[in-house]
Tab-separated table of C-alpha atoms in Angstrom:
chain	number	residue	atom	x	y	z
N	1459	MET	CA	25.669	-9.114	4.171
N	1460	SER	CA	22.245	-7.539	4.097
N	1461	LYS	CA	19.133	-9.650	5.670
N	1462	TYR	CA	15.446	-9.042	4.738
N	1463	SER	CA	12.365	-10.048	6.630
N	1464	VAL	CA	8.960	-10.243	5.135
N	1465	ILE	CA	5.637	-9.554	7.750
N	1466	LEU	CA	2.961	-11.413	6.695
N	1467	PRO	CA	0.067	-10.254	8.254
N	1468	THR	CA	-2.347	-13.241	7.719
N	1469	TYR	CA	-6.414	-13.735	8.627
N	1470	ASN	CA	-8.020	-16.573	6.187
N	1471	GLU	CA	-5.711	-17.017	4.148
N	1472	ARG	CA	-4.653	-21.346	4.010
N	1473	GLU	CA	-4.555	-21.132	0.194
N	1474	ASN	CA	-2.666	-18.135	-0.867
N	1475	LEU	CA	0.440	-18.738	2.427
N	1476	PRO	CA	1.701	-21.588	0.837
N	1477	ILE	CA	2.308	-19.767	-2.803
N	1478	ILE	CA	3.423	-16.470	-1.468
N	1479	THR	CA	5.653	-17.943	1.084
N	1480	TYR	CA	7.157	-20.279	-2.058
N	1481	LEU	CA	7.294	-17.585	-4.562
N	1482	ILE	CA	9.624	-15.315	-1.623
N	1483	PHE	CA	12.143	-18.430	-1.048
N	1484	GLU	CA	12.090	-19.014	-4.788
N	1485	MET	CA	13.253	-15.437	-5.737
N	1486	ALA	CA	15.288	-15.245	-2.696
N	1487	LYS	CA	17.344	-18.789	-3.576
N	1488	LYS	CA	17.648	-18.092	-7.673
N	1489	ASN	CA	18.671	-13.898	-6.249
N	1490	ASN	CA	21.445	-14.800	-3.474
N	1491	LEU	CA	19.474	-13.295	-1.050
N	1492	ASP	CA	19.169	-13.598	2.479
N	1493	PHE	CA	15.384	-13.850	3.412
N	1494	GLU	CA	13.494	-14.752	6.484
N	1495	ILE	CA	8.854	-14.380	6.600
N	1496	ILE	CA	7.168	-13.435	9.774
N	1497	ILE	CA	3.951	-14.051	9.486
N	1498	ILE	CA	1.668	-12.635	12.097
N	1499	GLU	CA	-1.480	-15.231	11.979
N	1500	ASP	CA	-4.852	-13.635	13.842
N	1501	ASN	CA	-6.137	-17.262	14.847
N	1502	SER	CA	-7.955	-17.484	11.290
N	1503	PRO	CA	-10.804	-19.268	11.466
N	1504	ASP	CA	-10.125	-21.215	8.096
N	1505	GLY	CA	-7.082	-23.366	9.528
N	1506	THR	CA	-4.449	-20.602	8.326
N	1507	LEU	CA	-2.340	-21.400	11.604
N	1508	GLN	CA	-2.108	-25.144	10.717
N	1509	VAL	CA	-1.016	-24.372	7.197
N	1510	ALA	CA	1.469	-21.812	8.330
N	1511	GLN	CA	3.188	-24.587	10.827
N	1512	GLU	CA	3.132	-27.552	7.908
N	1513	LEU	CA	4.942	-24.904	5.788
N	1514	LYS	CA	7.549	-24.414	8.810
N	1515	LYS	CA	8.318	-28.312	7.935
N	1516	VAL	CA	9.972	-27.100	5.416
N	1517	TYR	CA	11.311	-23.913	5.664
N	1518	GLY	CA	12.551	-23.988	9.173
N	1519	ASP	CA	14.179	-21.318	10.861
N	1520	LYS	CA	13.244	-18.993	7.974
N	1521	LEU	CA	9.485	-18.766	9.028
N	1522	ILE	CA	8.438	-17.812	12.116
N	1523	ILE	CA	4.861	-18.018	13.285
N	1524	HIS	CA	3.511	-15.559	15.237
N	1525	PHE	CA	-0.320	-16.031	16.679
N	1526	ARG	CA	-2.801	-13.640	17.875
N	1527	GLU	CA	-5.953	-14.698	19.743
N	1528	LYS	CA	-7.931	-12.628	17.422
N	1529	LYS	CA	-8.006	-10.289	14.422
N	1530	LEU	CA	-5.784	-6.820	15.599
N	1531	GLY	CA	-5.232	-5.004	12.719
N	1532	LEU	CA	-2.475	-4.459	10.772
N	1533	GLY	CA	-0.606	-1.613	12.921
N	1534	SER	CA	0.217	-3.823	15.960
N	1535	ALA	CA	0.456	-6.688	13.052
N	1536	TYR	CA	3.852	-4.620	12.227
N	1537	MET	CA	4.849	-3.640	15.312
N	1538	ASP	CA	4.690	-7.288	16.766
N	1539	GLY	CA	6.238	-8.219	13.527
N	1540	ILE	CA	9.056	-5.817	13.689
N	1541	LYS	CA	9.766	-7.319	17.351
N	1542	LEU	CA	10.908	-11.226	15.930
N	1543	CYS	CA	12.625	-9.431	12.330
N	1544	HIS	CA	16.161	-10.232	12.446
N	1545	GLY	CA	16.555	-8.330	9.215
N	1546	ASN	CA	18.548	-5.016	8.521
N	1547	TYR	CA	15.464	-4.171	6.097
N	1548	VAL	CA	11.532	-4.982	6.666
N	1549	VAL	CA	9.400	-5.674	3.739
N	1550	ILE	CA	5.765	-5.191	4.292
N	1551	MET	CA	3.414	-6.497	1.705
N	1552	ASP	CA	-0.232	-8.761	1.412
N	1553	ALA	CA	-0.532	-12.363	1.361
N	1554	ASP	CA	-2.761	-13.254	-1.184
N	1555	LEU	CA	-0.419	-12.663	-3.762
N	1556	SER	CA	-1.288	-9.365	-5.232
N	1557	HIS	CA	2.194	-8.326	-4.499
N	1558	HIS	CA	4.446	-10.265	-6.055
N	1559	PRO	CA	7.744	-11.134	-4.775
N	1560	LYS	CA	9.611	-10.528	-7.418
N	1561	TYR	CA	9.276	-7.098	-7.442
N	1562	LEU	CA	11.503	-7.484	-4.148
N	1563	VAL	CA	15.079	-7.705	-6.824
N	1564	ASP	CA	13.771	-4.395	-8.326
N	1565	PHE	CA	13.035	-2.463	-4.648
N	1566	ILE	CA	16.109	-3.991	-3.065
N	1567	GLN	CA	18.306	-2.989	-6.512
N	1568	LYS	CA	16.644	1.012	-5.968
N	1569	GLN	CA	17.662	0.949	-2.664
N	1570	LYS	CA	20.905	-0.058	-3.088
N	1571	ASN	CA	21.313	2.829	-5.937
N	1572	THR	CA	20.110	5.424	-3.972
N	1573	ASN	CA	20.518	4.531	-0.549
N	1574	CYS	CA	16.755	5.798	0.110
N	1575	ASP	CA	15.030	4.784	3.172
N	1576	ILE	CA	11.694	3.347	1.712
N	1577	VAL	CA	11.525	1.947	-1.462
N	1578	THR	CA	7.329	1.943	-2.386
N	1579	GLY	CA	5.767	0.216	-4.786
N	1580	SER	CA	3.783	1.836	-7.294
N	1581	ARG	CA	0.644	1.092	-9.333
N	1582	TYR	CA	0.840	4.449	-11.312
N	1583	ILE	CA	3.440	5.056	-12.580
N	1584	ASN	CA	5.173	3.888	-16.191
N	1585	LYS	CA	5.471	-0.013	-16.134
N	1586	GLY	CA	2.626	-0.498	-13.181
N	1587	GLY	CA	-0.631	-1.774	-13.520
N	1588	VAL	CA	-3.267	-3.920	-12.508
N	1589	MET	CA	-5.236	-7.211	-13.466
N	1590	ASN	CA	-8.347	-8.222	-12.867
N	1591	TRP	CA	-9.495	-4.722	-11.863
N	1592	GLY	CA	-13.164	-3.578	-12.769
N	1593	PHE	CA	-13.808	-0.393	-13.584
N	1594	ASP	CA	-15.161	1.037	-10.403
N	1595	ARG	CA	-12.235	-0.390	-8.762
N	1596	LYS	CA	-9.569	1.552	-11.407
N	1597	LEU	CA	-11.919	5.223	-10.506
N	1598	THR	CA	-11.943	4.222	-6.958
N	1599	SER	CA	-8.638	3.542	-6.286
N	1600	ARG	CA	-7.256	6.400	-8.287
N	1601	GLY	CA	-10.674	9.200	-7.569
N	1602	ALA	CA	-8.754	8.235	-3.552
N	1603	ASN	CA	-5.549	8.902	-4.195
N	1604	PHE	CA	-6.372	11.968	-6.337
N	1605	LEU	CA	-8.153	12.618	-3.585
N	1606	ALA	CA	-5.341	12.496	-0.690
N	1607	SER	CA	-2.601	14.094	-2.605
N	1608	THR	CA	-4.653	17.443	-4.110
N	1609	MET	CA	-6.111	17.532	0.148
N	1610	LEU	CA	-2.358	16.687	1.669
N	1611	GLY	CA	0.048	18.225	-0.572
N	1612	VAL	CA	2.127	15.085	-0.614
N	1613	LYS	CA	3.641	14.051	-3.945
N	1614	CYS	CA	3.423	10.155	-4.002
N	1615	SER	CA	1.708	8.062	-7.255
N	1616	ASP	CA	0.121	5.749	-4.761
N	1617	LEU	CA	-0.075	7.061	-1.392
N	1618	THR	CA	-2.343	3.719	-0.417
N	1619	GLY	CA	-0.271	1.482	-1.594
N	1620	SER	CA	1.191	-1.876	0.670
N	1621	PHE	CA	3.929	-3.172	-0.712
N	1622	ARG	CA	7.365	-1.354	0.886
N	1623	LEU	CA	10.658	-1.779	1.786
N	1624	TYR	CA	12.200	-0.362	4.863
N	1625	LYS	CA	14.942	-0.291	6.004
N	1626	ARG	CA	14.716	-1.533	9.669
N	1627	GLU	CA	15.505	1.791	11.985
N	1628	VAL	CA	13.086	3.636	9.991
N	1629	LEU	CA	9.941	2.086	10.227
N	1630	GLU	CA	10.399	1.464	13.691
N	1631	LYS	CA	10.568	4.939	14.484
N	1632	VAL	CA	7.482	5.864	12.170
N	1633	ILE	CA	5.790	2.897	12.772
N	1634	LYS	CA	5.668	3.962	16.175
N	1635	ASP	CA	3.870	7.439	15.561
N	1636	VAL	CA	0.929	6.188	13.289
N	1637	VAL	CA	-2.725	6.201	14.324
N	1638	SER	CA	-4.768	5.909	11.104
N	1639	ARG	CA	-6.883	2.692	10.249
N	1640	GLY	CA	-7.110	1.047	7.074
N	1641	TYR	CA	-5.656	2.743	3.935
N	1642	ALA	CA	-5.323	6.046	5.674
N	1643	PHE	CA	-2.538	4.117	7.514
N	1644	GLN	CA	-0.415	3.199	4.347
N	1645	MET	CA	-0.728	6.620	3.254
N	1646	GLU	CA	0.371	8.069	6.729
N	1647	ILE	CA	3.718	5.929	7.497
N	1648	ILE	CA	4.802	7.789	4.031
N	1649	ILE	CA	3.889	11.652	5.566
N	1650	ARG	CA	5.518	10.665	8.896
N	1651	ALA	CA	8.393	9.101	7.208
N	1652	ARG	CA	8.953	12.636	5.068
N	1653	GLN	CA	8.349	14.808	7.912
N	1654	TYR	CA	11.057	13.063	9.383
N	1655	GLY	CA	13.690	13.702	6.736
N	1656	TYR	CA	13.212	9.926	5.184
N	1657	THR	CA	13.529	9.547	1.379
N	1658	VAL	CA	11.169	7.849	-0.478
N	1659	GLU	CA	11.599	6.243	-3.855
N	1660	GLU	CA	9.351	3.901	-6.362
N	1661	VAL	CA	8.878	0.937	-8.448
N	1662	PRO	CA	6.848	0.194	-10.705
N	1663	ILE	CA	4.553	-3.024	-9.776
N	1664	VAL	CA	1.763	-5.169	-11.581
N	1665	PHE	CA	-1.241	-5.631	-8.245
N	1666	VAL	CA	-3.078	-8.659	-9.804
N	1667	GLU	CA	-6.100	-8.976	-7.699
N	1668	ARG	CA	-6.206	-11.351	-5.564
N	1669	ILE	CA	-7.113	-15.582	-7.025
N	1670	PHE	CA	-8.163	-17.164	-3.872
N	1671	GLY	CA	-10.107	-16.392	-0.634
N	1672	GLU	CA	-12.154	-13.021	-0.387
N	1673	SER	CA	-11.116	-9.737	0.019
N	1674	LYS	CA	-11.498	-7.660	2.994
N	1675	LEU	CA	-12.389	-4.711	0.907
N	1676	GLY	CA	-15.658	-3.338	0.922
N	1677	ALA	CA	-17.887	-0.561	1.045
N	1678	SER	CA	-16.714	0.263	4.977
N	1679	GLU	CA	-13.703	0.897	3.998
N	1680	PHE	CA	-13.985	3.781	2.004
N	1681	GLN	CA	-15.508	5.539	4.928
N	1682	ILE	CA	-12.542	4.679	7.064
N	1683	TYR	CA	-10.634	6.144	4.071
N	1684	LEU	CA	-12.245	9.374	4.180
N	1685	LYS	CA	-12.356	9.864	7.951
N	1686	GLY	CA	-8.804	8.907	8.209
N	1687	LEU	CA	-7.814	11.368	5.419
N	1688	TRP	CA	-9.926	14.404	7.218
N	1689	LYS	CA	-8.388	13.205	10.346
N	1690	LEU	CA	-4.372	13.159	8.888
N	1691	LEU	CA	-5.622	16.954	6.761
N	1692	TRP	CA	-5.547	18.374	10.609
N	1693	THR	CA	-2.399	16.486	12.025
N	1694	PHE	CA	0.107	17.025	9.396
P	1226	MET	CA	0.414	24.729	11.328
P	1227	SER	CA	-1.286	21.545	9.954
P	1228	ARG	CA	-2.435	21.018	5.827
P	1229	GLY	CA	-6.077	21.503	6.843
P	1230	THR	CA	-5.290	25.002	8.967
P	1231	ASN	CA	-3.462	26.643	5.789
P	1232	LEU	CA	-6.073	25.598	3.888
P	1233	PHE	CA	-8.702	26.909	5.799
P	1234	VAL	CA	-6.651	30.184	5.993
P	1235	ALA	CA	-6.322	30.533	2.319
P	1236	PHE	CA	-9.681	29.773	1.367
P	1237	SER	CA	-10.691	32.393	5.046
P	1238	ILE	CA	-8.250	35.601	3.233
P	1239	SER	CA	-9.963	34.125	-0.351
P	1240	GLY	CA	-13.344	34.520	0.743
P	1241	ILE	CA	-12.831	37.841	2.569
P	1242	VAL	CA	-11.085	39.103	-0.610
P	1243	TRP	CA	-14.340	38.129	-2.492
P	1244	ILE	CA	-16.729	39.783	-0.210
P	1245	VAL	CA	-14.847	43.143	0.118
P	1246	THR	CA	-14.466	42.985	-4.466
P	1247	LEU	CA	-17.990	42.102	-4.102
P	1248	PHE	CA	-18.847	45.221	-2.449
P	1249	LEU	CA	-16.859	47.254	-2.892
P	1250	SER	CA	-16.808	46.769	-6.713
P	1251	THR	CA	-19.152	48.161	-10.210
P	1252	GLY	CA	-20.378	47.263	-13.210
P	1253	TYR	CA	-18.605	44.587	-15.356
P	1254	VAL	CA	-15.972	43.748	-12.182
P	1255	ASN	CA	-18.916	42.859	-10.063
P	1256	GLU	CA	-20.361	41.100	-12.451
P	1257	VAL	CA	-16.862	39.078	-12.668
P	1258	ALA	CA	-16.432	39.072	-9.034
P	1259	LYS	CA	-20.119	36.968	-8.754
P	1260	SER	CA	-19.154	34.143	-10.348
P	1261	MET	CA	-15.692	33.607	-9.202
P	1262	PRO	CA	-16.917	30.916	-6.687
P	1263	THR	CA	-18.577	29.251	-9.202
P	1264	TYR	CA	-15.329	29.418	-12.301
P	1265	ALA	CA	-13.517	28.687	-9.481
P	1266	LEU	CA	-15.334	25.213	-8.612
P	1267	ILE	CA	-15.820	23.916	-12.434
P	1268	LEU	CA	-12.066	24.748	-12.495
P	1269	TYR	CA	-10.848	22.262	-9.473
P	1270	PHE	CA	-13.602	19.722	-10.778
P	1271	SER	CA	-12.349	19.963	-14.236
P	1272	TYR	CA	-8.672	19.339	-13.303
P	1273	ALA	CA	-9.877	16.691	-11.237
P	1274	LEU	CA	-12.083	15.008	-14.061
P	1275	PHE	CA	-8.739	15.769	-16.423
P	1276	LYS	CA	-6.026	13.909	-13.344
P	1277	VAL	CA	-8.380	10.813	-12.678
P	1278	GLY	CA	-9.704	10.447	-17.024
P	1279	GLY	CA	-6.004	10.649	-17.792
P	1280	ASP	CA	-4.783	8.766	-14.847
P	1281	LEU	CA	-7.606	5.893	-15.874
P	1282	ALA	CA	-6.705	5.909	-19.386
P	1283	ARG	CA	-2.614	5.054	-18.553
P	1284	LEU	CA	-3.585	2.757	-16.073
P	1285	LYS	CA	-2.828	-0.371	-18.009
P	1286	ASP	CA	-3.752	-4.083	-17.096
P	1287	TYR	CA	-1.538	-6.946	-18.000
P	1288	PRO	CA	-3.063	-10.084	-18.728
P	1289	GLU	CA	0.014	-11.787	-18.845
P	1290	GLU	CA	1.451	-11.474	-15.290
P	1291	ALA	CA	-2.070	-13.222	-14.319
P	1292	GLN	CA	-1.342	-16.056	-16.640
P	1293	SER	CA	2.614	-16.059	-15.519
P	1294	LEU	CA	1.380	-15.889	-12.000
P	1295	GLN	CA	-1.298	-19.056	-12.141
P	1296	LYS	CA	1.758	-20.983	-13.525
P	1297	GLU	CA	3.516	-20.340	-10.524
P	1298	VAL	CA	0.867	-21.504	-8.498
P	1299	GLU	CA	0.899	-24.744	-9.860
P	1300	GLU	CA	4.168	-24.991	-9.589
P	1301	ALA	CA	3.812	-24.342	-5.903
P	1302	LYS	CA	1.490	-27.250	-5.615
P	1303	ARG	CA	4.104	-29.652	-7.055
P	1304	PHE	CA	6.393	-28.462	-4.763
P	1305	TYR	CA	4.756	-29.054	-1.657
P	1306	LYS	CA	3.233	-32.754	-2.828
P	1307	GLU	CA	7.137	-34.034	-3.793
P	1308	LYS	CA	7.768	-32.934	-0.386
P	1309	GLY	CA	4.174	-34.633	0.917
P	1310	LEU	CA	2.736	-31.943	2.580
P	1311	LYS	CA	-0.468	-31.885	3.703
P	1312	LEU	CA	-2.291	-28.460	3.368
């Protein structure tokens, strides 16, 4: 039977963490799926670790907490998370409720139907979408995806998306070589995966802007994105 | 070769062809050749506007998703309250 490990990097997510954990395990129970969650907690000042420890009283061994002394970034969070996974499939998603766990059923179905190596959630295909995004955020996101697809020549409707299901060995292989930061990190994973000959399928998702907490998205993210894109242009 | 190198080579070859055409052509062909870079830029930006504009028009909002998520948040809070968790 397939086992699924969800890696959840957290920083200042004390309000969202209980909800996302509940939604993941409820989805798993309703669909008779074997899931575990690995929380990578980067010493949040808002008490996220204490909340995670409380949640462990409810979910037991299905919830693994990995504490890190400081904010070390997504790439290292995924690498640390993979070492603690027991599953043969790994899910990467955000902890802020923008990625709804209900779509994981579609991801798993897509993977079983096609035997693909990666399933990625896309906001920009039929039945995909967003909620609580202003016009400027929509324009920035579509513009960024357009820039990436024309400059890099990659066919993927949502290159910067971070809601994905991987075969464990695929993620283990690809992530070792990734050097980018920020949004370019997610793009580089897909590009490298394609280079290695891995197959990628897409599933529509609706991305709901976070209800609780503060967004980590800022003006500097766009600069980092452009620098990352420029670097990828000369890497592949 | 990387994608960047490929693009650089393609632009360089196009640039050389354009310069040679500019110097060797006369009359109407020369007039057209002078406008080609501007025309190429206008074509690219028009394509970008069309593509991004079309994608924006197709990007749907789903207010029902936000409403359903709010309900699930309340459901989760009740679940934890029943379990006696201090969150």
